[in-house]
Coordinates of C-alpha atoms and ligand atoms in Angstrom, one line a residue:
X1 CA -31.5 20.3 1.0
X2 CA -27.6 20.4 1.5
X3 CA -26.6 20.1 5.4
X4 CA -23.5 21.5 7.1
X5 CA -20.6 19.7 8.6
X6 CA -18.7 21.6 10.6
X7 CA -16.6 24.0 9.1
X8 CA -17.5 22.2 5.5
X9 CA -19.0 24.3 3.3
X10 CA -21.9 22.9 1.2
X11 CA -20.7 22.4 -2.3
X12 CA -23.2 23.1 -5.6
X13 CA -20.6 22.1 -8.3
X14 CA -18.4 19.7 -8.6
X15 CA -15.3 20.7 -6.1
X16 CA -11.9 19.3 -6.8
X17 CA -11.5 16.8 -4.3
X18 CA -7.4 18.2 -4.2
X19 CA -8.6 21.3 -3.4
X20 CA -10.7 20.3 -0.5
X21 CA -7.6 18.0 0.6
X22 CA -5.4 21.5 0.3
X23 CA -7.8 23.7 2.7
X24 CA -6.5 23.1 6.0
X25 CA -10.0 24.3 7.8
X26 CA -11.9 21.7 5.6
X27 CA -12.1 18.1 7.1
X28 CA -12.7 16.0 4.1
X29 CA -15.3 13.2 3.5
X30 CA -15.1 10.4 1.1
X31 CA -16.8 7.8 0.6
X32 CA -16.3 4.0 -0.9
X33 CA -18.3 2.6 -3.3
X34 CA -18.0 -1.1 -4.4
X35 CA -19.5 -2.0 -7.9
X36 CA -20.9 -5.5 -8.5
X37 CA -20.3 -7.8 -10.8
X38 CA -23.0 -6.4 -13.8
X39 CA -23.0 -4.2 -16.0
X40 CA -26.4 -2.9 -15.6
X41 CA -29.5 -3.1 -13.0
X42 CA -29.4 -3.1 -9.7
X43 CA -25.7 -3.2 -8.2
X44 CA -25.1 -0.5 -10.6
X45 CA -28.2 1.8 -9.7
X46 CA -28.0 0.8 -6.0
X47 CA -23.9 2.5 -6.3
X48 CA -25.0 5.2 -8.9
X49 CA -27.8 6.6 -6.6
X50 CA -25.8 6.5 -3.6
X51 CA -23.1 8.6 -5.5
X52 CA -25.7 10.9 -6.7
X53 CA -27.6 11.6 -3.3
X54 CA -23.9 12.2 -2.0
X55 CA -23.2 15.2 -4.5
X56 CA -27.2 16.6 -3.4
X57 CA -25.8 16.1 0.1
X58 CA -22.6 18.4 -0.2
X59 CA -20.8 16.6 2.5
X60 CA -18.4 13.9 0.4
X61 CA -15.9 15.4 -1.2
X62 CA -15.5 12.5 -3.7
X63 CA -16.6 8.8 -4.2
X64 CA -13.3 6.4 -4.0
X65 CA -14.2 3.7 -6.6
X66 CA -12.8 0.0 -5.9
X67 CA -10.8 -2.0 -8.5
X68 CA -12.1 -5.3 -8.7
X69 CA -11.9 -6.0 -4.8
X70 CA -10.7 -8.6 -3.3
X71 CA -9.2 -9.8 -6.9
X72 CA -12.6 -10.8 -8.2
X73 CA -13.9 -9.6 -11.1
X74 CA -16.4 -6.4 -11.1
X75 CA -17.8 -3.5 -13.4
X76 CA -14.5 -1.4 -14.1
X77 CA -14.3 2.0 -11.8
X78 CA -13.1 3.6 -15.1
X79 CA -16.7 3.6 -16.6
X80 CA -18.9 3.8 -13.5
X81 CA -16.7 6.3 -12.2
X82 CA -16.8 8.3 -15.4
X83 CA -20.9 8.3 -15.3
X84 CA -20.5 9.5 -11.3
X85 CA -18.2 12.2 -12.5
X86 CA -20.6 12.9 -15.2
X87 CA -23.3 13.9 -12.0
X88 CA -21.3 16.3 -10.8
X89 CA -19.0 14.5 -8.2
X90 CA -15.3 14.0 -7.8
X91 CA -14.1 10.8 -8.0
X92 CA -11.0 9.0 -6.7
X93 CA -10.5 5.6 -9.4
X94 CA -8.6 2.5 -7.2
X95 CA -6.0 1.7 -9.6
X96 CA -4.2 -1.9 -8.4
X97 CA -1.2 -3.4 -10.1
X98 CA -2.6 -6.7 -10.0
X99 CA -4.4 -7.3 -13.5
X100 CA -2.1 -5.9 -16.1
X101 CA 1.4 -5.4 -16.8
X102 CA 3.2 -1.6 -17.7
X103 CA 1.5 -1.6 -20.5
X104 CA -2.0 -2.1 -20.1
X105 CA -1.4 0.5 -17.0
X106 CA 0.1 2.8 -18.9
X107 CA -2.8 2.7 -21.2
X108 CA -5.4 2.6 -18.8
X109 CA -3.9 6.0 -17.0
X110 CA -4.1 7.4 -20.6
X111 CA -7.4 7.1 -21.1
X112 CA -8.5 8.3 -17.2
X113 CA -7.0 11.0 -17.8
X114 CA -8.4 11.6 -21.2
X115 CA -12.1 11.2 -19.6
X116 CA -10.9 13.8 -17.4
X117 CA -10.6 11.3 -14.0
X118 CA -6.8 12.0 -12.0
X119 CA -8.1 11.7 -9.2
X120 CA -6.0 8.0 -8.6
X121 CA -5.5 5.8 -5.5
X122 CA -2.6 3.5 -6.7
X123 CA -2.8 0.3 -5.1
X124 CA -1.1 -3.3 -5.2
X125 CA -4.0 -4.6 -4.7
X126 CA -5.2 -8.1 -3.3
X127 CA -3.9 -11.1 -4.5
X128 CA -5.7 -12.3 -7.6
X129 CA -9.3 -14.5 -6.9
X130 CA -11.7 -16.3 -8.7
X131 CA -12.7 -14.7 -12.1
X132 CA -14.3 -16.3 -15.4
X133 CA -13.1 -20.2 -15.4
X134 CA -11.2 -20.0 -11.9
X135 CA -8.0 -18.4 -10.5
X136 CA -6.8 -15.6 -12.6
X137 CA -3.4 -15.0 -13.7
X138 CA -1.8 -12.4 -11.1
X139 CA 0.5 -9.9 -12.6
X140 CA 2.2 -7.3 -10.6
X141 CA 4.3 -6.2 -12.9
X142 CA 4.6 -3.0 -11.5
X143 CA 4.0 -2.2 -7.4
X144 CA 2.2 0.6 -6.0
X145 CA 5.4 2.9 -5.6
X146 CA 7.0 2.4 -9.2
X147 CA 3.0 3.3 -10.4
X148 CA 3.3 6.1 -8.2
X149 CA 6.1 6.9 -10.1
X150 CA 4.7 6.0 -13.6
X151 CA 1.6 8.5 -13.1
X152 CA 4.5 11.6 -12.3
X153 CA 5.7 10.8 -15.6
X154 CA 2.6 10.7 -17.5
X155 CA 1.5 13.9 -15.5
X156 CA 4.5 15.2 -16.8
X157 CA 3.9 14.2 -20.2
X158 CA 0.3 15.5 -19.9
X159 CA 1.7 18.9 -18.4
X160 CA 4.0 19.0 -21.5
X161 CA 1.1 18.6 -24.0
X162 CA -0.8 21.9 -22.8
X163 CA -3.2 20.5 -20.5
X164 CA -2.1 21.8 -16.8
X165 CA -4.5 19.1 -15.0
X166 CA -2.0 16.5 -13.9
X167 CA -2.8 13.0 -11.7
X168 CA -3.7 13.6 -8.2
X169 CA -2.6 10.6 -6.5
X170 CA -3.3 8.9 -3.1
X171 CA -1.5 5.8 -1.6
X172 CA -3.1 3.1 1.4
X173 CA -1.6 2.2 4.3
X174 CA -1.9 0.3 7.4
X175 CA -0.9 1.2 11.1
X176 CA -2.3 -2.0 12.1
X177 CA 0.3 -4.5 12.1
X178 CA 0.8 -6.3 14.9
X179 CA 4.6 -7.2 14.8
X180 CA 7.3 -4.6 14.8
X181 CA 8.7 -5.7 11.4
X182 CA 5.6 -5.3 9.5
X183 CA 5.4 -2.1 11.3
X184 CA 8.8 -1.4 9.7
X185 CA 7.9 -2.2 6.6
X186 CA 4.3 -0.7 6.0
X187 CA 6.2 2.7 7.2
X188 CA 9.2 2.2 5.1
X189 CA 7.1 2.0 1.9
X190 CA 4.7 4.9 2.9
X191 CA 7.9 6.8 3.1
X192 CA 9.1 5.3 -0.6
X193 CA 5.1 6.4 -2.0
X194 CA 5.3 9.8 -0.6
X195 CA 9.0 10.5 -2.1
X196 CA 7.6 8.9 -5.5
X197 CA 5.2 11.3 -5.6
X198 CA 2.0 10.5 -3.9
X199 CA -0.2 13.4 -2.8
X200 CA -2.6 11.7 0.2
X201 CA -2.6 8.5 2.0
X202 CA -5.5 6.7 3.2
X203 CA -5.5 4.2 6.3
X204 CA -6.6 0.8 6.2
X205 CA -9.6 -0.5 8.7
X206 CA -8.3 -0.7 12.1
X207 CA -10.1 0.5 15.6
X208 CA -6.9 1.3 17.4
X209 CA -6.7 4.7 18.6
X210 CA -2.7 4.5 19.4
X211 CA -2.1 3.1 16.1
X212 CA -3.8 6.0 14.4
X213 CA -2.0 8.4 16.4
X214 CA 1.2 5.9 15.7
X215 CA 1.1 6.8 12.1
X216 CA 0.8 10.8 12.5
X217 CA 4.1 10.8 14.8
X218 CA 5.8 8.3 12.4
X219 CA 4.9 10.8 9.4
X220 CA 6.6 13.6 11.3
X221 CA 9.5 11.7 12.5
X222 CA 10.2 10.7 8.3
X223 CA 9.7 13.8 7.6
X224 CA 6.9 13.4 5.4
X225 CA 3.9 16.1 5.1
X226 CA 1.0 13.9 3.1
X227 CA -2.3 15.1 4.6
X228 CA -3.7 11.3 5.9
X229 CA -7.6 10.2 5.7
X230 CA -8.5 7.3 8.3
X231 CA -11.1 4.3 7.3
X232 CA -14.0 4.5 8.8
X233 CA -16.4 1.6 8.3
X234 CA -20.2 0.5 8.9
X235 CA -19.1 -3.0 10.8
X236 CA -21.6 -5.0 10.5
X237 CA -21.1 -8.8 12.5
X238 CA -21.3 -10.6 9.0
X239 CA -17.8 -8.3 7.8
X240 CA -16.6 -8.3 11.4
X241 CA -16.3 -12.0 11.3
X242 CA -14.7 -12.3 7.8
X243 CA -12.2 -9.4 8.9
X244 CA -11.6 -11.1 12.5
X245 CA -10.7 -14.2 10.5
X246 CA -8.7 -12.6 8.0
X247 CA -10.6 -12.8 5.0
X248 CA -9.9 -8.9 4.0
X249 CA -6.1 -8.6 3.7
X250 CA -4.8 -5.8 5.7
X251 CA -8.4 -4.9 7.8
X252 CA -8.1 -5.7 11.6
X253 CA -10.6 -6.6 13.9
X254 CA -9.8 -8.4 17.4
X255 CA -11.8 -10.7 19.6
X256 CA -12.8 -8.3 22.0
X257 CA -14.0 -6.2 19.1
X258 CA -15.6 -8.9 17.3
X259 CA -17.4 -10.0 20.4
X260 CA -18.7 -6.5 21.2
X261 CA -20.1 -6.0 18.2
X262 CA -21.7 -9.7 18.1
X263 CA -24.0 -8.5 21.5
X264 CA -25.0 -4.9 19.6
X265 CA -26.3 -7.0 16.8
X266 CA -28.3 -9.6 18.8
X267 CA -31.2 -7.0 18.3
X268 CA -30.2 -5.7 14.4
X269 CA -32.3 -2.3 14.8
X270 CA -30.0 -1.7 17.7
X271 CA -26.9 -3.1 16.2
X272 CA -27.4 -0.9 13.6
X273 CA -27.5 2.7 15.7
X274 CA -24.2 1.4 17.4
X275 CA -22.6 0.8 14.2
X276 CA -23.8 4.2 13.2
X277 CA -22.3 5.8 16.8
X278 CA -19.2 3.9 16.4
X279 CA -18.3 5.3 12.7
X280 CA -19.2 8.9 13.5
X281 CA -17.3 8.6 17.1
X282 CA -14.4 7.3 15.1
X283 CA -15.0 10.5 12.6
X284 CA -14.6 13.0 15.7
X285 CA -11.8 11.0 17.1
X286 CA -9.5 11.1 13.5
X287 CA -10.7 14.8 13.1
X288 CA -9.5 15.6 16.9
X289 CA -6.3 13.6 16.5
X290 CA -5.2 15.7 13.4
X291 CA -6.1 13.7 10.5
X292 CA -7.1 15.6 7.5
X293 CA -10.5 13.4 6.8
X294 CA -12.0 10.2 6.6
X295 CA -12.4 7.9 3.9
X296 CA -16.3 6.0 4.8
X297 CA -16.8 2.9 3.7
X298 CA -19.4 0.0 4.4
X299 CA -22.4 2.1 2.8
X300 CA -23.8 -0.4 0.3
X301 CA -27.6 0.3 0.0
X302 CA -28.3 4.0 0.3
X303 CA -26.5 7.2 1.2
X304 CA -28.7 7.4 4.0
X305 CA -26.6 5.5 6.4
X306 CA -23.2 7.9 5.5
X307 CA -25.3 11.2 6.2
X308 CA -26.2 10.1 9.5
X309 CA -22.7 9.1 10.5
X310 CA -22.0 12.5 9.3
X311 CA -25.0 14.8 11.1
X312 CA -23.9 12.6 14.4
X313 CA -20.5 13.5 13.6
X314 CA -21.0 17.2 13.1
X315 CA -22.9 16.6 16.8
X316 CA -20.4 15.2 18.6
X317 CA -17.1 16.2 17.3
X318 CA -16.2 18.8 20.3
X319 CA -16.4 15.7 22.7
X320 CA -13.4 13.4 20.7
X321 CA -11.0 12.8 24.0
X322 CA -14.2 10.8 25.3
X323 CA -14.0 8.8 22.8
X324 CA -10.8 7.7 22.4
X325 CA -11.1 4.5 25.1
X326 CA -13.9 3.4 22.5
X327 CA -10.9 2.5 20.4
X328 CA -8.9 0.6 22.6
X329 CA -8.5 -2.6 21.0
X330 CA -4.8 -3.7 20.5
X331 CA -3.5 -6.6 19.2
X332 CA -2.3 -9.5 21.9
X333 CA 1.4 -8.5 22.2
X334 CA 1.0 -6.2 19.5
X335 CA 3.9 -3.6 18.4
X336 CA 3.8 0.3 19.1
X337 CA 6.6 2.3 17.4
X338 CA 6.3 4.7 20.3
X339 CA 5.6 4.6 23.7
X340 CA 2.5 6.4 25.3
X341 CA 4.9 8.2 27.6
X342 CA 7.1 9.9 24.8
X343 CA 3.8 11.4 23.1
X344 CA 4.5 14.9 23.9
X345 CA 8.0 16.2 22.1
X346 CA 9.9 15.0 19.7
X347 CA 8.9 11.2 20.2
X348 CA 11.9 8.5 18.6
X349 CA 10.5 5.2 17.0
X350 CA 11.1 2.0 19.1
X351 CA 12.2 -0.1 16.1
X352 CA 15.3 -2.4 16.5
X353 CA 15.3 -2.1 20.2
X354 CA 14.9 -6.0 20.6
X355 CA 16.0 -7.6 17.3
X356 CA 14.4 -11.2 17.2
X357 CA 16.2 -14.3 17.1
X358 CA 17.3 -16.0 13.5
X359 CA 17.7 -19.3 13.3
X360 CA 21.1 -20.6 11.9
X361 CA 20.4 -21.8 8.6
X362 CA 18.8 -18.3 8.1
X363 CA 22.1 -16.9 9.4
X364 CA 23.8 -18.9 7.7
X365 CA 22.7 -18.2 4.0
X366 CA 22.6 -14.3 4.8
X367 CA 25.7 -14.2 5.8
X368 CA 26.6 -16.0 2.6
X369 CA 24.9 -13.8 0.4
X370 CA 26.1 -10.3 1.5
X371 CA 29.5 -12.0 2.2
X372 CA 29.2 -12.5 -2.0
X373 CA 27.5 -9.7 -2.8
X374 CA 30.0 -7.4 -1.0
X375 CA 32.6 -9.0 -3.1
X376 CA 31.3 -9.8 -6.1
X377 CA 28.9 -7.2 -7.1
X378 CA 29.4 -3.9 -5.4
X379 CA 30.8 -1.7 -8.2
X380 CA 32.5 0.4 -5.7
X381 CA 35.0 -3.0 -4.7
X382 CA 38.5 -2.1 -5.7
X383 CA 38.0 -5.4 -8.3
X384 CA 35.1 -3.6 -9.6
X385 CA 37.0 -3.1 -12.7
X386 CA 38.6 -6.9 -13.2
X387 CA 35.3 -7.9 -12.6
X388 CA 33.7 -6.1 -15.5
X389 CA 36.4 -6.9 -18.0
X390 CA 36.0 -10.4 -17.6
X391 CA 32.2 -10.2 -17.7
X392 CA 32.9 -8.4 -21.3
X393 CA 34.7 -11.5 -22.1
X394 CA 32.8 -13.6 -21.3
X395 CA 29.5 -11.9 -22.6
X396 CA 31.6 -11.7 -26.4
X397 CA 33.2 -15.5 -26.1
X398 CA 31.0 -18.2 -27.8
X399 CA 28.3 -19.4 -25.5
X400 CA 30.0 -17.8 -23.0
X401 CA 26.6 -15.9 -22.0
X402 CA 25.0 -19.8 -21.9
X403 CA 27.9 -21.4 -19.9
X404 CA 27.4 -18.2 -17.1
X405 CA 23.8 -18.6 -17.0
X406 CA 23.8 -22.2 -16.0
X407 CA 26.8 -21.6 -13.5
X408 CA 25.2 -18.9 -12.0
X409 CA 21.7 -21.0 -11.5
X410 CA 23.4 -23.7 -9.6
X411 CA 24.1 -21.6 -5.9
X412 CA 21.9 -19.2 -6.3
X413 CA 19.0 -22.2 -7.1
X414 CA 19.9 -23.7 -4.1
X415 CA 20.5 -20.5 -2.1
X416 CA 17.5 -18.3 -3.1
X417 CA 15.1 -20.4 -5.0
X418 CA 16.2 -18.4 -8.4
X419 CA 13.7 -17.9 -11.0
X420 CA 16.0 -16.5 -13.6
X421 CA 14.8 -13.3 -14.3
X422 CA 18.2 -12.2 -14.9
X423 CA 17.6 -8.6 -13.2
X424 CA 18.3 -9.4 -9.8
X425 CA 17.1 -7.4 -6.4
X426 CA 18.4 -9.7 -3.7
X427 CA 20.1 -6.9 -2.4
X428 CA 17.1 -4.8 -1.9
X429 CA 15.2 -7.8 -0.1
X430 CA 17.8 -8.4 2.8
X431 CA 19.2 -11.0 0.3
X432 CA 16.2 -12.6 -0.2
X433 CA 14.7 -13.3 -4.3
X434 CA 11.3 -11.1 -4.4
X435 CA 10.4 -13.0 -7.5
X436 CA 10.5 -16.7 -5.7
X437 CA 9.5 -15.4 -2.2
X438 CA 7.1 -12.4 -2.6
X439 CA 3.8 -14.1 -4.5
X440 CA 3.2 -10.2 -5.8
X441 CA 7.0 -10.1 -6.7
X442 CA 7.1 -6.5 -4.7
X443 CA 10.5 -4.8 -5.3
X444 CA 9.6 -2.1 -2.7
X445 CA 8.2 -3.1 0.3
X446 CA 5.5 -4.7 1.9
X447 CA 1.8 -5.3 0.6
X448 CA -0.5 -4.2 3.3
X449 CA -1.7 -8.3 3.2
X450 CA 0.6 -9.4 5.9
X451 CA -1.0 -10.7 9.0
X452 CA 0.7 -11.7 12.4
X453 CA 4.1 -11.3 10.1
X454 CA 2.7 -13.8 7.3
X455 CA 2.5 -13.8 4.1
X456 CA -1.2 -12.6 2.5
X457 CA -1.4 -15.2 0.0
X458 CA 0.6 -18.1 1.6
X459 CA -0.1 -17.6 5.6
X460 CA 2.2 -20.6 6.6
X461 CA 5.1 -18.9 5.4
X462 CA 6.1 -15.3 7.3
X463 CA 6.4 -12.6 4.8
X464 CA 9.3 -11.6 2.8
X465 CA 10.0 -8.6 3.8
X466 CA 9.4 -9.7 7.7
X467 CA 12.0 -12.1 7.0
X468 CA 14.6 -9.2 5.7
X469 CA 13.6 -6.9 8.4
X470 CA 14.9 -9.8 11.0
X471 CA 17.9 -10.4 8.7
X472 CA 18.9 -6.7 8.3
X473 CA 17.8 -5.3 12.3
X474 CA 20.7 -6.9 13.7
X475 CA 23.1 -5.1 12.2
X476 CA 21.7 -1.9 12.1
X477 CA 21.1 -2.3 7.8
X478 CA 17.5 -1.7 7.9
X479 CA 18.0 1.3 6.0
X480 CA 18.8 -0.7 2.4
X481 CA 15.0 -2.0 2.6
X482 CA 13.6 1.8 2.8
X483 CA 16.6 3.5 0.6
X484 CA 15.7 5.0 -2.7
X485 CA 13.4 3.6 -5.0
X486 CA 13.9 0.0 -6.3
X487 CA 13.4 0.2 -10.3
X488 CA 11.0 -2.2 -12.0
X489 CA 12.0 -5.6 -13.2
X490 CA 13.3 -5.4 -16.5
X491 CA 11.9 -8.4 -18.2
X492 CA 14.3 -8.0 -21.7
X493 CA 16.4 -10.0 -19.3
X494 CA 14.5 -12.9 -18.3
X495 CA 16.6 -16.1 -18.4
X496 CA 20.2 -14.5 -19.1
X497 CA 22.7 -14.0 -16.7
X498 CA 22.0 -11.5 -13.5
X499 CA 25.6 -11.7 -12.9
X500 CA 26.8 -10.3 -16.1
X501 CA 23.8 -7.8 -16.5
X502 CA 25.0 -6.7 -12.9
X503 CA 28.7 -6.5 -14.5
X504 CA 27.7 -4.9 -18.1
X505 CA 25.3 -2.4 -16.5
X506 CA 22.2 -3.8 -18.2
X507 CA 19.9 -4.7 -15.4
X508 CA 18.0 -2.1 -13.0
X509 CA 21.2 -0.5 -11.5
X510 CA 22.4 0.5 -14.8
X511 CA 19.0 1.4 -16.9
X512 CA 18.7 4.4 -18.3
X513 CA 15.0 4.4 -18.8
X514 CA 13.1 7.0 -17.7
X515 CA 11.5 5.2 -15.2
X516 CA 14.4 3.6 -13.4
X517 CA 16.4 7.2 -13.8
X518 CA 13.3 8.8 -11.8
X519 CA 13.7 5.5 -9.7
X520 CA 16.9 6.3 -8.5
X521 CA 16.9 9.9 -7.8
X522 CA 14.1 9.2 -4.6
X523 CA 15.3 9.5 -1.0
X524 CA 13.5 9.0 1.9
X525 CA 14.6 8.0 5.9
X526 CA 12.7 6.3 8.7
Ligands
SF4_1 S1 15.8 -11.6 -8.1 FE1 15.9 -12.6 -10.1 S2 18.0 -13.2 -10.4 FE2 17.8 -12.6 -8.3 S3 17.4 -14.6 -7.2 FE3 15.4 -13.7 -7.7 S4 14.9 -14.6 -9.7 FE4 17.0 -14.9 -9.4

């Protein structure tokens, strides 16, 4: 028996989850599955029959399959997904950039989209865990925005072959970062995904009203018109806890949060109907606010759970305003980009308005760096020219390619940490080396992992691109971390010179591969 939601519809076949996304009266459901680490029995049946009963239901527009969570090993999304697509239901494949390189991405869109699966949510994904043997390898060879970019191409390419089904991509973010830099930068790069082509964004886990609403003004202030689906999740005490301590990159719960739900759970049969009340209060309150659906996750045993959130959703959705001081649980001296005052209007973002204090060695090398760069390797300087002719020079003399490598190591070993990848991106990084400071070597932007402005895999050390943020605020340069598109490493030129490549137009500046080309021509603003 299918049940109504609201204005849904009850679906009988499988309904393109982009065309629910595309009618504005339909507020869209979708729901998270995890698969375990088996190939058959019971984690597989447990996530198979809740994806069935969710197609009998008719309320879930599609099933968002993970991609080895958390960076452990688990049955692919490709083939579980493909058998849940197989029932009848649309499903959205997590696609990270974490296990393989270009190619095996490449490949792996290729055959999605052979079995008929475009439905992608390209990810960077958590750091890499524990798989077969220990720590795995982490790759990141690509980020989330150059994938974005790779599966436009291959849509392209699959256009151009006769078939008119392209990719139908979706990107993550998170509002719920408690400094303003963070802020900056989860923004900036949701601006960078939507210009490289992605077609819906979903939130990560937060229960901050003001940051939900935060990231619907910041959309219209960049200009950007990506129909947005907010996390809701079953929070049980056990994943409260792991979240509160930080144990799921990019989710945020706080004490007072934590504690609450602690005291529903001290009788579980109770704990249980508040977690239920919470979810579909957090439903009406995303749906009220303007969000175009929710994205459910949490639901690990039976569908059950998911379609009571949703018949006390379709209950109490008339009722959201109430609701909103149930999400009131900021961060301790957290950043909002607007203030409550300026809601109504045409609201301006509060970044830079109190740049934080660098130290001086941090000065110090900065002003060092752009003080070379500006000289040295912007092609507009008027010794632009003198420059390249003696890079040709040198790049023809004997061993002259050698003798600039090894010149070229010694300041910028000291300076940056240089790992010689001989394509370098310093300039996009507030003149700071992604590839020594950035454990996910991210060319464009922060990975939602950052917590309290530190870095996901390393949490003494503050992020990267908090650190460029505070370097480029000062003086008003925080545009050259949001600019454009930063092209992929190009790794023909590991352990030659950056300096030549720069002068010889070899590295990423100069490309002319596809990828970098389609790199260059994005634009966006915050
Ligand atoms: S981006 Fe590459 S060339 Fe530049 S400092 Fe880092 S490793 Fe060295």
């Amino acid at each position: 028996m299918k049940k109504e939601a609201g204005k849904n519809a009850p679906l009988t076949s499988r309904f393109p989850f982009s065309l629910a996304l595309a009618d504005k009266h339909r507020f869209v459901v979708t729901l998270e599955l995890v698969p375990g680490r088996e190939a058959s029995g019971r984690s597989v049946d447990t996530v198979t029959s809740i994806a069935r009963d969710a197609f009998a239901d008719g309320r879930i527009s599609a099933v968002s399959i993970t991609d080895n969570p958390g960076g452990n090993p688990s049955l692919s999304p490709d083939v579980l997904g493909h058998d849940i697509f197989e029932i009848g239901m649309d499903v959205i494949v997590h696609f990270t950039c974490r296990d393989m390189n270009r190619i095996g991405m490449e490949s792996r869109a290729l055959q999605l989209a052979m079995m008929g699966m475009k439905n992608i949510l390209a990810l960077g994904g958590d750091y890499s865990g524990k798989g077969f043997g220990g720590q795995g390898a982490p790759v990141f060879d690509l980020d989330s925005v150059q994938l974005q970019i790779m599966l436009g191409l291959l849509s392209e390419r699959i256009n151009a072959s006769g078939d008119p089904d392209t990719f139908f991509t979706g990107c993550a973010v998170s509002p719920f970062k408690r400094t303003e830099a963070e802020c900056y930068a989860q923004y900036a790069k949701l601006c960078r995904k939507a210009a490289a082509g992605a077609q819906f964004a979903i939130t990560q886990l937060g229960y901050d009203a003001e940051k939900f609403k935060e990231l619907l003004q910041i959309t219209k202030v960049m200009g950007i018109h990506l129909p947005l689906l907010g996390s809701v999740y079953v929070l049980r005490p056990k994943v409260a806890a792991l979240i509160h301590g930080g144990n799921v990159p990019g989710a945020v719960v706080t004490d007072a949060l934590l504690e609450r739900v602690q005291k529903e759970w001290k009788d579980p049969a109770s704990g249980r109907e508040a977690a239920i009340e919470r979810a579909a209060r957090l439903c009406a309150v995303l749906k009220g606010l303007g969000y175009a659906g929710v994205h459910i996750g949490g639901v690990h045993r039976s569908f059950d759970i998911a379609g009571r959130i949703l018949d006390r959703f379709a209950l109490i959705e008339d009722q959201w305003p109430d609701f909103l001081q149930d999400f009131d649980f900021p961060q301790p001296a957290g950043f909002y980009a607007f203030s409550r005052e300026l809601d109504e209007g045409a609201p301006h973002a509060l970044f830079g308005q109190s740049p934080p204090k660098i130290n001086f060695v941090e000065r110090l090398r900065y002003g060092l760096l752009r003080r070379a760069h500006d000289t040295f390797f912007d092609a507009t300087h008027p010794l632009g020219p003198v420059y390249r002719k003696g890079a040709r020079l040198i790049d023809t003399m004997p061993g002259g390619r050698r003798l600039m490598y090894l010149v070229e190591d010694i300041p910028k070993r000291a300076l940056l940490h240089c790992q010689k990848c001989g394509d370098c991106a310093v300039q996009h990084v507030g003149f700071l080396c992604p590839e020594s400071q950035c454990p996910k070597h991210i060319r464009n932007g922060a990975c939602g992992g950052s917590r309290n402005g530190r870095c996901e895999v390393f949490p003494d050390r503050p992020c990267v691109w908090v650190r460029a943020y505070r370097r480029l605020v000062r003086g008003n340069k925080t545009r050259e971390i949001t600019e454009g598109c930063v092209p992929p490493r190009m790794w023909e030129l590991n352990n030659t010179s950056a300096w030549l490549n720069f002068h010889l137009q070899r590295d990423h500046q100069g490309s002319s591969n596809e990828l970098s080309r389609r790199c260059r021509m994005i634009g966006c603003r915050l």
